[in-house]
Each structure stands twice: as structure tokens, then as C-alpha cells.
Amino acid sequence: MSEQEHERIITTGDAATIRRLSAKHTRRSFLVGGAVAAAGYGVSQWIANSIPVGELQSGLRHVLDFDASVNRAVFGFRELAPTYSMRRARPLRLNGVIGLDQPLQLSSWRLQVAGVANPQASPHYAPDITAWEYQYGEADAQASPLAPDFKSAPAPAGGTDLKSASKVNGLPHLSLAERFDQMTQAITHKRYQGTAEAGASASALDIGTPGLLLSMDDLLKLPRTELITEFKCIEGWSEITQWSGVRLRDLIAAYPPAPVIENGRARLPRYVYMETPNGDYYCGYDMGAAMHPQSLLVTETFGQPLAPEHGAPLRLHMPIKYGYKQIKRIGLIAYTDTRPDDFWTKLGYDWFAGL
Ligand SMILES: Nc1nc2c(c(=O)[nH]1)N[C@H]1C(S)=C(S)[C@@H](COP(=O)(O)O)O[C@H]1N2
Ligand SMILES: [Mo]
């Protein structure tokens, strides 16, 4: 891609171009998949069992205070990635665009959070977080004609059935594609199938999974953190860039995981899983990486909101991992004790992707 074309895409966020690049990226990966770096498995073999905390509730609270001993346990082996001066920072180039094919209407964005402790007690509780309907299309202000009440609908704290918003006068108006979707969903109990090359994620949530739905306002209440760090893509390029947002560990502390009980002791689940709203791109992380103080949920770069092609409204920057773990346009964050599926791992890349 020429510099000019790159610049044009950055400034226009042109959806057709993004789709074309997506197809290109997908084709190329057929060629390179399999012949890949085997990065830092050992380092990331973190001590999943090393933070037992005794009694369930008080114990969990203790873990989530992130006191010095926990920091030592989790990060003792793990150095910080270098940080740089603003003078050296550059806008990030555009690379993968899987899962970003359609423009997302930002007003419809919510962060689904699964695997939290006591979701019912939260004002953000939703009995089925997978039912949240993201809206797509260029005009952010416009609700879909199929969902006239969408914008005025209250947050589904009490479990609003968002699916019913697509019924007009109580009658379902379904296209053939929607009927096909419904059939597939009835068989798989999953909403999204993952149409990109790696296929459906084995970690996609089942329909009916309870959890939280967070808005951007909820996220922005967490402490804001800035970083100037190097972004490294496994394809051989790297760039120093500036990010701001909230640390993933601050989100985890604010919305803590349900503890896993093992031998009568409570501990954090071993992993965190994330996917795009359409389920096409997905990544898994060990909890140590998720809790690393430089793992950042990014909302802004260089003082500007993220551009759509860089993952608006929320993407991950994780300087201790390669670029392919730095998922753009996050729709779901799930805590889990089972090693999550990962898009590029399916195509032959190392799961840990550590630097
Ligand atoms: N949703 C999504 N996130 C993604 C990708 C993608 O294709 N889709 N590609 C990954 C890869 S391989 C890289 S190198 C970085 C590129 O981020 P950038 O386009 O903001 O530079 O995004 C990562 N996150
Ligand atoms: Mo990448």
C-alpha cells in the first residue's frame, strides 16, 4: 500500500477499502499461516495457581485490591515494556481489519462482560448479554428502520428483550438471511458464526449468557492512563505510538471475575477472552498478561478518538504481545478458566504471542 493510500484510508475510514483490505489480509494469511514465530511460551506460563486467596468473597476482594504481594506474584517475572518520549511517537499504520467490515454506529456500542462475580447485583446486569444488538451503517445518529425504538429503549438492566425491537407491530419481519441465522442459532446456541477465514470461535458465548453491558460512560469513569510504547507486528514492522484509555486491570478490578474454587481456595480465572461485536475476530489472553499494568483498553490516540479502522470505540494495546493480540473494536470481554480460542492461533500462530 502506498503512503498516500494509507493516509487516505486513515483520514476517510472508507468502508469499501476496509473490506478490500480485509479480503487481501485473509488471502495472504493462507500463504503465511503455519510458518510462524514461536514466541515466549515460558514467560507467559504464568502462575495461574499462585494467587490462592483463602476464603471466597473476602479472598477475592483481597486479590482485586492488587496489593504488593499480588503484584509480585503476577508480575515478578515480567518487565515493563519500554516507554518513549512523545517526540518519537507516530500515528499507527493500518493493518488488519477483520471484524470491522461494516461501520459500527458508536451510539449502539456496549461492552459485554461475561464471567463476572454476582452480575445480578450490578446495575449493568443483563440476563442475556449476547442479545445486545449492535447497529451498523454510516449514519451514527440514525436508528435502523427495523428498530424504531432502539435509541429510546432503556439499557436492558431489567432484561429488555432487544430482539423484539426488530418486530414491527408484533410481527417478525425476517429476511431470508435472518431466517437462516435463526436456524443456525437454534442448532449451535451461538449468535455469531465468524465469517472470516479462521471460522467461528470455539469460545463464542452461548445464547442466554448473563453478564454486564457497559457503556462508554461507564468505562470512562475508570482511571485514565496514557502510554507511549512500541507496537510490534509479527510481520516485521513496529511503531512507537501514543495511546490513552483505561487499563484492563482497572476494568477487571471494577468488574471482578467470579472466583474459581480449587481445593477449597478461591483464585482468579486463568484467562480473558475478547471478540469483536460480530464475532469475526477474537483473542485469548492469560490473566497475567491481562493484569499487566501496560495492557490498555484504548479509547484515544494523540488526543483524538480512535478512528474506526483502528478499532473505535475500544481496542486493546498490549505492548508485551504482538500486534495480532491487540484486538480492535472490542465487543466482549469474558473471564474464563478454559484457554480461549484465538483467531490467529487457528491459522498457525503462537497462542501466547509474547515479546
Ligand atoms: N478486529 C481486529 N483487530 C485486529 C486485527 C484485525 O484484523 N481485526 N489485526 C491485528 C493485527 S495482526 C495487527 S498488526 C493490529 C493492527 O492494528 P492497527 O491497524 O491499528 O495498526 O491489529 C490487530 N487487531
Ligand atoms: Mo499484525
Coordinates of C-alpha atoms and ligand atoms in Angstrom, one line a residue:
M1 CA 0.0 0.0 0.0
S2 CA 1.3 3.4 -0.9
E3 CA 1.8 6.1 1.8
Q4 CA -0.9 8.1 0.1
E5 CA -3.4 5.4 0.0
H6 CA -2.6 4.6 3.6
E7 CA -3.2 8.2 4.5
R8 CA -6.4 8.3 2.6
I9 CA -7.8 5.3 4.4
I10 CA -6.8 6.7 7.8
T11 CA -8.5 10.0 7.1
T12 CA -11.6 8.7 5.4
G13 CA -12.2 5.3 7.1
D14 CA -13.7 4.3 3.8
A15 CA -15.7 1.1 4.3
A16 CA -15.2 -0.4 0.9
T17 CA -11.4 -0.1 1.2
I18 CA -11.5 -1.7 4.5
R19 CA -13.4 -4.6 3.1
R20 CA -11.0 -5.0 0.2
L21 CA -8.0 -4.9 2.6
S22 CA -9.8 -7.4 4.8
A23 CA -10.0 -9.8 1.8
K24 CA -6.4 -9.2 1.0
H25 CA -5.2 -9.8 4.5
T26 CA -7.3 -13.0 4.6
R27 CA -5.8 -14.3 1.3
R28 CA -2.2 -13.5 2.4
S29 CA -2.7 -15.4 5.6
F30 CA -3.3 -18.6 3.7
L31 CA 0.3 -18.2 2.5
V32 CA 2.0 -17.4 5.8
G33 CA -0.1 -19.2 8.2
G34 CA 1.7 -22.1 9.8
A35 CA 5.2 -20.7 9.3
V36 CA 5.3 -18.6 12.3
A37 CA 7.2 -17.4 15.3
A38 CA 7.0 -19.5 18.4
A39 CA 7.2 -16.7 21.0
G40 CA 7.7 -16.7 24.7
Y41 CA 5.6 -19.6 26.0
G42 CA 7.7 -19.9 29.0
V43 CA 7.5 -16.4 30.2
S44 CA 3.8 -16.3 29.9
Q45 CA 3.4 -19.6 31.6
W46 CA 2.2 -17.6 34.5
I47 CA 1.4 -18.7 37.9
A48 CA -2.3 -19.3 37.5
N49 CA -2.4 -21.2 40.7
S50 CA -0.1 -18.9 42.6
I51 CA -2.6 -16.5 43.9
P52 CA -4.9 -18.6 46.1
V53 CA -6.6 -16.2 48.4
G54 CA -8.3 -18.3 51.0
E55 CA -12.0 -17.6 51.6
L56 CA -14.2 -16.9 48.7
Q57 CA -15.7 -13.4 49.0
S58 CA -13.2 -11.7 51.2
G59 CA -10.4 -13.5 49.4
L60 CA -11.5 -12.3 46.0
R61 CA -11.7 -8.7 47.3
H62 CA -8.2 -9.2 48.5
V63 CA -6.9 -10.3 45.1
L64 CA -8.6 -7.4 43.5
D65 CA -7.0 -4.9 45.8
F66 CA -3.9 -5.6 43.7
D67 CA -1.7 -5.2 46.8
A68 CA 2.0 -5.5 46.5
S69 CA 2.1 -9.2 47.1
V70 CA -0.3 -9.9 44.3
N71 CA 1.7 -7.7 42.0
R72 CA 4.8 -9.6 42.9
A73 CA 3.1 -12.9 42.3
V74 CA 1.8 -11.9 38.9
F75 CA 4.4 -9.6 37.6
G76 CA 7.6 -10.8 39.3
F77 CA 9.0 -12.2 36.1
R78 CA 7.5 -9.7 33.8
E79 CA 9.3 -6.5 33.0
L80 CA 7.6 -3.4 31.7
A81 CA 7.8 -2.7 28.0
P82 CA 10.0 0.4 27.4
T83 CA 8.2 3.8 27.1
Y84 CA 9.3 6.7 24.9
S85 CA 9.0 10.4 24.7
M86 CA 6.2 12.0 22.7
R87 CA 8.8 13.3 20.2
R88 CA 9.3 9.8 18.9
A89 CA 5.6 8.8 18.6
R90 CA 3.9 8.5 15.2
P91 CA 0.4 7.7 14.2
L92 CA -0.1 4.0 13.8
R93 CA -0.4 2.5 10.4
L94 CA -3.4 0.4 9.4
N95 CA -3.1 -3.3 9.3
G96 CA -5.7 -6.0 10.0
V97 CA -9.4 -5.1 9.6
I98 CA -11.1 -8.4 10.3
G99 CA -14.4 -7.9 12.1
L100 CA -14.5 -4.3 11.0
D101 CA -16.2 -4.7 7.6
Q102 CA -19.4 -2.8 8.5
P103 CA -19.2 0.7 10.0
L104 CA -20.4 0.4 13.6
Q105 CA -22.8 3.0 15.0
L106 CA -21.0 4.1 18.1
S107 CA -24.1 5.0 20.0
S108 CA -25.1 1.4 19.8
W109 CA -21.8 0.2 21.3
R110 CA -21.8 -1.6 24.6
L111 CA -19.1 -3.7 26.2
Q112 CA -20.4 -7.2 27.0
V113 CA -18.7 -8.6 30.1
A114 CA -19.1 -12.3 31.0
G115 CA -17.9 -14.3 33.9
V116 CA -18.2 -11.6 36.4
A117 CA -18.9 -12.2 40.1
N118 CA -22.5 -11.6 41.1
P119 CA -23.7 -10.0 37.9
Q120 CA -27.3 -9.9 39.1
A121 CA -26.3 -7.4 41.9
S122 CA -24.9 -4.9 39.3
P123 CA -26.9 -2.1 37.8
H124 CA -25.4 -3.2 34.5
Y125 CA -26.8 -6.7 34.7
A126 CA -28.3 -8.2 31.6
P127 CA -29.7 -11.8 31.6
D128 CA -28.5 -12.4 28.1
I129 CA -25.6 -10.2 27.0
T130 CA -25.4 -11.8 23.6
A131 CA -28.8 -10.3 22.8
W132 CA -27.4 -6.9 22.6
E133 CA -27.9 -5.6 19.1
Y134 CA -25.1 -3.5 17.7
Q135 CA -26.2 -1.2 14.9
Y136 CA -24.3 -0.9 11.7
G137 CA -24.3 1.7 8.9
E138 CA -22.7 5.1 8.1
A139 CA -25.2 7.3 9.9
D140 CA -24.5 7.1 13.6
A141 CA -27.5 9.2 14.6
Q142 CA -30.0 7.1 12.7
A143 CA -31.6 4.1 14.2
S144 CA -32.4 1.2 12.0
P145 CA -35.9 1.3 10.5
L146 CA -36.4 -2.2 11.8
A147 CA -35.7 -1.0 15.3
P148 CA -37.7 2.3 15.7
D149 CA -37.4 2.2 19.5
F150 CA -33.8 1.3 19.7
K151 CA -32.4 4.7 20.7
S152 CA -35.1 5.4 23.2
A153 CA -35.0 1.9 24.7
P154 CA -33.7 1.8 28.2
A155 CA -30.5 -0.1 28.9
P156 CA -31.6 -3.7 29.3
A157 CA -30.9 -3.7 33.0
G158 CA -34.1 -5.4 33.6
G159 CA -33.5 -7.7 30.7
T160 CA -35.2 -5.9 27.9
D161 CA -35.6 -8.4 25.0
L162 CA -33.7 -6.4 22.3
K163 CA -34.7 -9.0 19.7
S164 CA -38.2 -7.9 20.0
A165 CA -37.2 -4.4 18.8
S166 CA -36.9 -5.9 15.3
K167 CA -40.6 -6.9 15.3
V168 CA -42.9 -4.3 13.8
N169 CA -46.5 -4.5 15.2
G170 CA -45.5 -7.7 17.0
L171 CA -44.9 -9.5 13.7
P172 CA -41.4 -10.6 12.8
H173 CA -40.2 -9.3 9.5
L174 CA -37.3 -11.5 8.7
S175 CA -35.2 -11.6 5.6
L176 CA -34.0 -15.0 4.3
A177 CA -30.6 -14.3 5.8
E178 CA -32.2 -13.6 9.1
R179 CA -34.2 -16.8 9.0
F180 CA -31.0 -18.7 8.1
D181 CA -29.3 -17.0 11.1
Q182 CA -32.1 -18.1 13.4
M183 CA -31.9 -21.6 12.2
T184 CA -28.1 -21.7 12.7
Q185 CA -28.6 -20.2 16.2
A186 CA -31.1 -22.8 17.1
I187 CA -28.7 -25.5 16.3
T188 CA -25.5 -24.0 17.7
H189 CA -26.9 -21.8 20.6
K190 CA -24.4 -19.2 19.4
R191 CA -25.3 -15.9 17.8
Y192 CA -22.3 -15.3 15.7
Q193 CA -20.6 -17.7 13.4
G194 CA -17.4 -15.9 12.5
T195 CA -17.4 -15.5 8.7
A196 CA -13.7 -14.6 8.4
E197 CA -11.1 -17.2 7.5
A198 CA -10.5 -18.7 10.9
G199 CA -14.1 -19.5 11.2
A200 CA -16.4 -19.5 14.3
S201 CA -14.7 -19.1 17.6
A202 CA -15.0 -22.1 19.9
S203 CA -15.2 -19.6 22.8
A204 CA -18.3 -17.7 21.5
L205 CA -20.8 -17.3 24.3
D206 CA -23.9 -19.4 24.3
I207 CA -27.2 -17.5 23.8
G208 CA -28.6 -16.8 27.2
T209 CA -25.3 -16.0 28.9
P210 CA -25.8 -13.5 31.7
G211 CA -23.4 -10.7 32.4
L212 CA -23.0 -6.9 32.2
L213 CA -23.5 -4.4 29.5
L214 CA -21.2 -1.4 30.0
S215 CA -21.4 1.9 28.1
M216 CA -18.5 4.1 27.2
D217 CA -19.5 6.4 30.1
D218 CA -19.1 3.5 32.5
L219 CA -15.7 2.8 31.1
L220 CA -14.6 6.4 31.3
K221 CA -15.3 6.5 35.0
L222 CA -12.2 4.3 35.4
P223 CA -8.8 6.0 35.9
R224 CA -7.4 7.3 32.6
T225 CA -4.0 6.0 31.7
E226 CA -1.6 7.1 28.9
L227 CA 1.2 5.2 27.3
I228 CA 3.8 5.9 24.7
T229 CA 5.0 2.4 23.7
E230 CA 6.1 0.4 20.7
F231 CA 3.6 -1.6 18.8
K232 CA 5.1 -4.6 17.2
C233 CA 3.5 -6.6 14.4
I234 CA 4.8 -10.1 13.7
E235 CA 5.1 -9.2 10.0
G236 CA 8.2 -7.3 10.9
W237 CA 7.3 -3.7 11.4
S238 CA 7.0 -1.7 14.6
E239 CA 6.0 1.8 15.5
I240 CA 6.1 3.9 18.6
T241 CA 2.8 5.5 19.2
Q242 CA 0.7 7.3 21.9
W243 CA -2.4 5.7 23.5
S244 CA -4.8 6.6 26.2
G245 CA -7.7 4.8 27.8
V246 CA -8.2 2.6 30.8
R247 CA -6.0 -0.3 32.0
L248 CA -7.6 -3.7 31.5
R249 CA -6.6 -4.5 35.2
D250 CA -8.6 -1.5 36.3
L251 CA -11.7 -2.8 34.4
I252 CA -11.0 -6.2 36.0
A253 CA -10.8 -4.6 39.4
A254 CA -14.0 -2.6 38.9
Y255 CA -16.0 -5.6 37.4
P256 CA -14.2 -8.6 39.0
P257 CA -14.4 -12.1 37.7
A258 CA -16.3 -14.8 39.5
P259 CA -13.6 -16.6 41.5
V260 CA -12.7 -20.2 40.6
I261 CA -12.7 -22.5 43.6
E262 CA -10.0 -25.1 43.6
N263 CA -9.3 -27.3 46.6
G264 CA -11.4 -25.1 48.7
R265 CA -9.5 -22.0 47.7
A266 CA -10.6 -19.1 45.5
R267 CA -8.4 -17.8 42.7
L268 CA -8.9 -15.7 39.6
P269 CA -9.8 -17.5 36.4
R270 CA -6.8 -18.2 34.2
Y271 CA -7.8 -16.4 31.1
V272 CA -9.6 -13.4 29.4
Y273 CA -11.3 -13.7 26.1
M274 CA -12.3 -10.9 23.8
E275 CA -14.1 -10.7 20.5
T276 CA -15.5 -8.1 18.0
P277 CA -19.2 -7.4 18.1
N278 CA -19.7 -9.6 15.0
G279 CA -17.5 -12.4 16.4
D280 CA -15.2 -12.5 13.4
Y281 CA -12.0 -11.6 15.2
Y282 CA -11.2 -13.0 18.7
C283 CA -8.3 -13.3 21.0
G284 CA -7.4 -15.1 24.2
Y285 CA -5.1 -13.8 27.0
D286 CA -3.6 -15.3 30.1
M287 CA -4.7 -13.5 33.2
G288 CA -1.1 -12.4 33.9
A289 CA -1.0 -10.5 30.5
A290 CA -4.5 -9.1 31.1
M291 CA -3.4 -7.7 34.5
H292 CA -0.1 -6.3 33.2
P293 CA 0.0 -2.6 34.1
Q294 CA 0.6 -1.7 30.4
S295 CA -2.3 -3.7 29.0
L296 CA -4.5 -0.8 27.9
L297 CA -8.1 -0.6 26.7
V298 CA -7.6 2.3 24.3
T299 CA -10.2 4.9 23.5
E300 CA -7.9 7.7 22.1
T301 CA -4.7 8.2 20.3
F302 CA -2.8 11.5 20.2
G303 CA -5.7 13.1 22.0
Q304 CA -8.2 12.1 19.3
P305 CA -10.9 9.4 19.5
L306 CA -9.7 6.2 17.8
A307 CA -10.5 6.0 14.1
P308 CA -13.0 3.3 13.1
E309 CA -10.3 1.3 11.3
H310 CA -8.1 1.4 14.4
G311 CA -10.9 -0.1 16.4
A312 CA -13.2 2.6 17.6
P313 CA -14.6 2.9 20.2
L314 CA -12.4 0.5 22.1
R315 CA -9.3 -1.6 21.2
L316 CA -6.6 -3.3 23.1
H317 CA -2.9 -2.2 23.2
M318 CA -0.7 -4.8 24.9
P319 CA 3.0 -3.9 24.4
I320 CA 4.1 -7.2 25.8
K321 CA 2.4 -9.1 23.0
Y322 CA 2.5 -9.0 19.2
G323 CA 0.0 -6.9 17.2
Y324 CA -2.3 -9.7 16.4
K325 CA -3.3 -9.9 20.1
Q326 CA -4.2 -6.2 20.1
I327 CA -7.8 -6.6 19.1
K328 CA -9.7 -3.7 17.6
R329 CA -13.4 -2.9 18.1
I330 CA -13.9 -5.0 21.3
G331 CA -17.5 -6.1 21.9
L332 CA -17.0 -8.7 24.5
I333 CA -14.6 -9.3 27.4
A334 CA -15.1 -12.7 29.1
Y335 CA -13.3 -14.1 32.1
T336 CA -12.8 -17.9 31.8
D337 CA -10.8 -20.7 33.2
T338 CA -10.6 -22.5 29.8
R339 CA -8.0 -21.4 27.4
P340 CA -9.9 -19.3 24.9
D341 CA -9.9 -19.7 21.2
D342 CA -7.8 -17.2 19.2
F343 CA -8.2 -16.2 15.6
W344 CA -4.5 -16.3 14.5
T345 CA -3.7 -19.3 16.6
K346 CA -6.2 -21.2 14.4
L347 CA -4.1 -20.2 11.4
G348 CA -0.8 -21.4 12.9
Y349 CA 0.4 -18.5 15.1
D350 CA 1.6 -18.9 18.6
W351 CA -1.2 -18.5 21.2
F352 CA 0.9 -16.5 23.7
A353 CA 2.4 -14.2 21.1
G354 CA 4.7 -12.8 23.8
L355 CA 7.5 -10.4 23.1
Ligands
LIG1 N1 -10.6 -6.6 15.0 C1 -9.4 -6.8 14.5 N2 -8.4 -6.5 15.4 C2 -7.1 -6.6 15.0 C3 -6.8 -7.1 13.7 C4 -7.9 -7.4 12.8 O1 -7.7 -7.9 11.7 N3 -9.1 -7.2 13.3 N4 -5.5 -7.3 13.3 C5 -4.5 -7.4 14.4 C6 -3.1 -7.2 13.8 S1 -2.4 -8.5 13.0 C7 -2.4 -6.0 14.0 S2 -0.8 -5.8 13.5 C8 -3.1 -4.8 14.6 C9 -3.0 -3.6 13.7 O2 -3.6 -2.5 14.3 P1 -3.7 -1.2 13.5 O3 -4.4 -1.4 12.2 O4 -4.4 -0.2 14.4 O5 -2.3 -0.8 13.2 O6 -4.4 -5.0 14.9 C10 -4.7 -6.3 15.4 N5 -6.1 -6.3 15.8
MO2 MO -0.2 -7.9 12.8

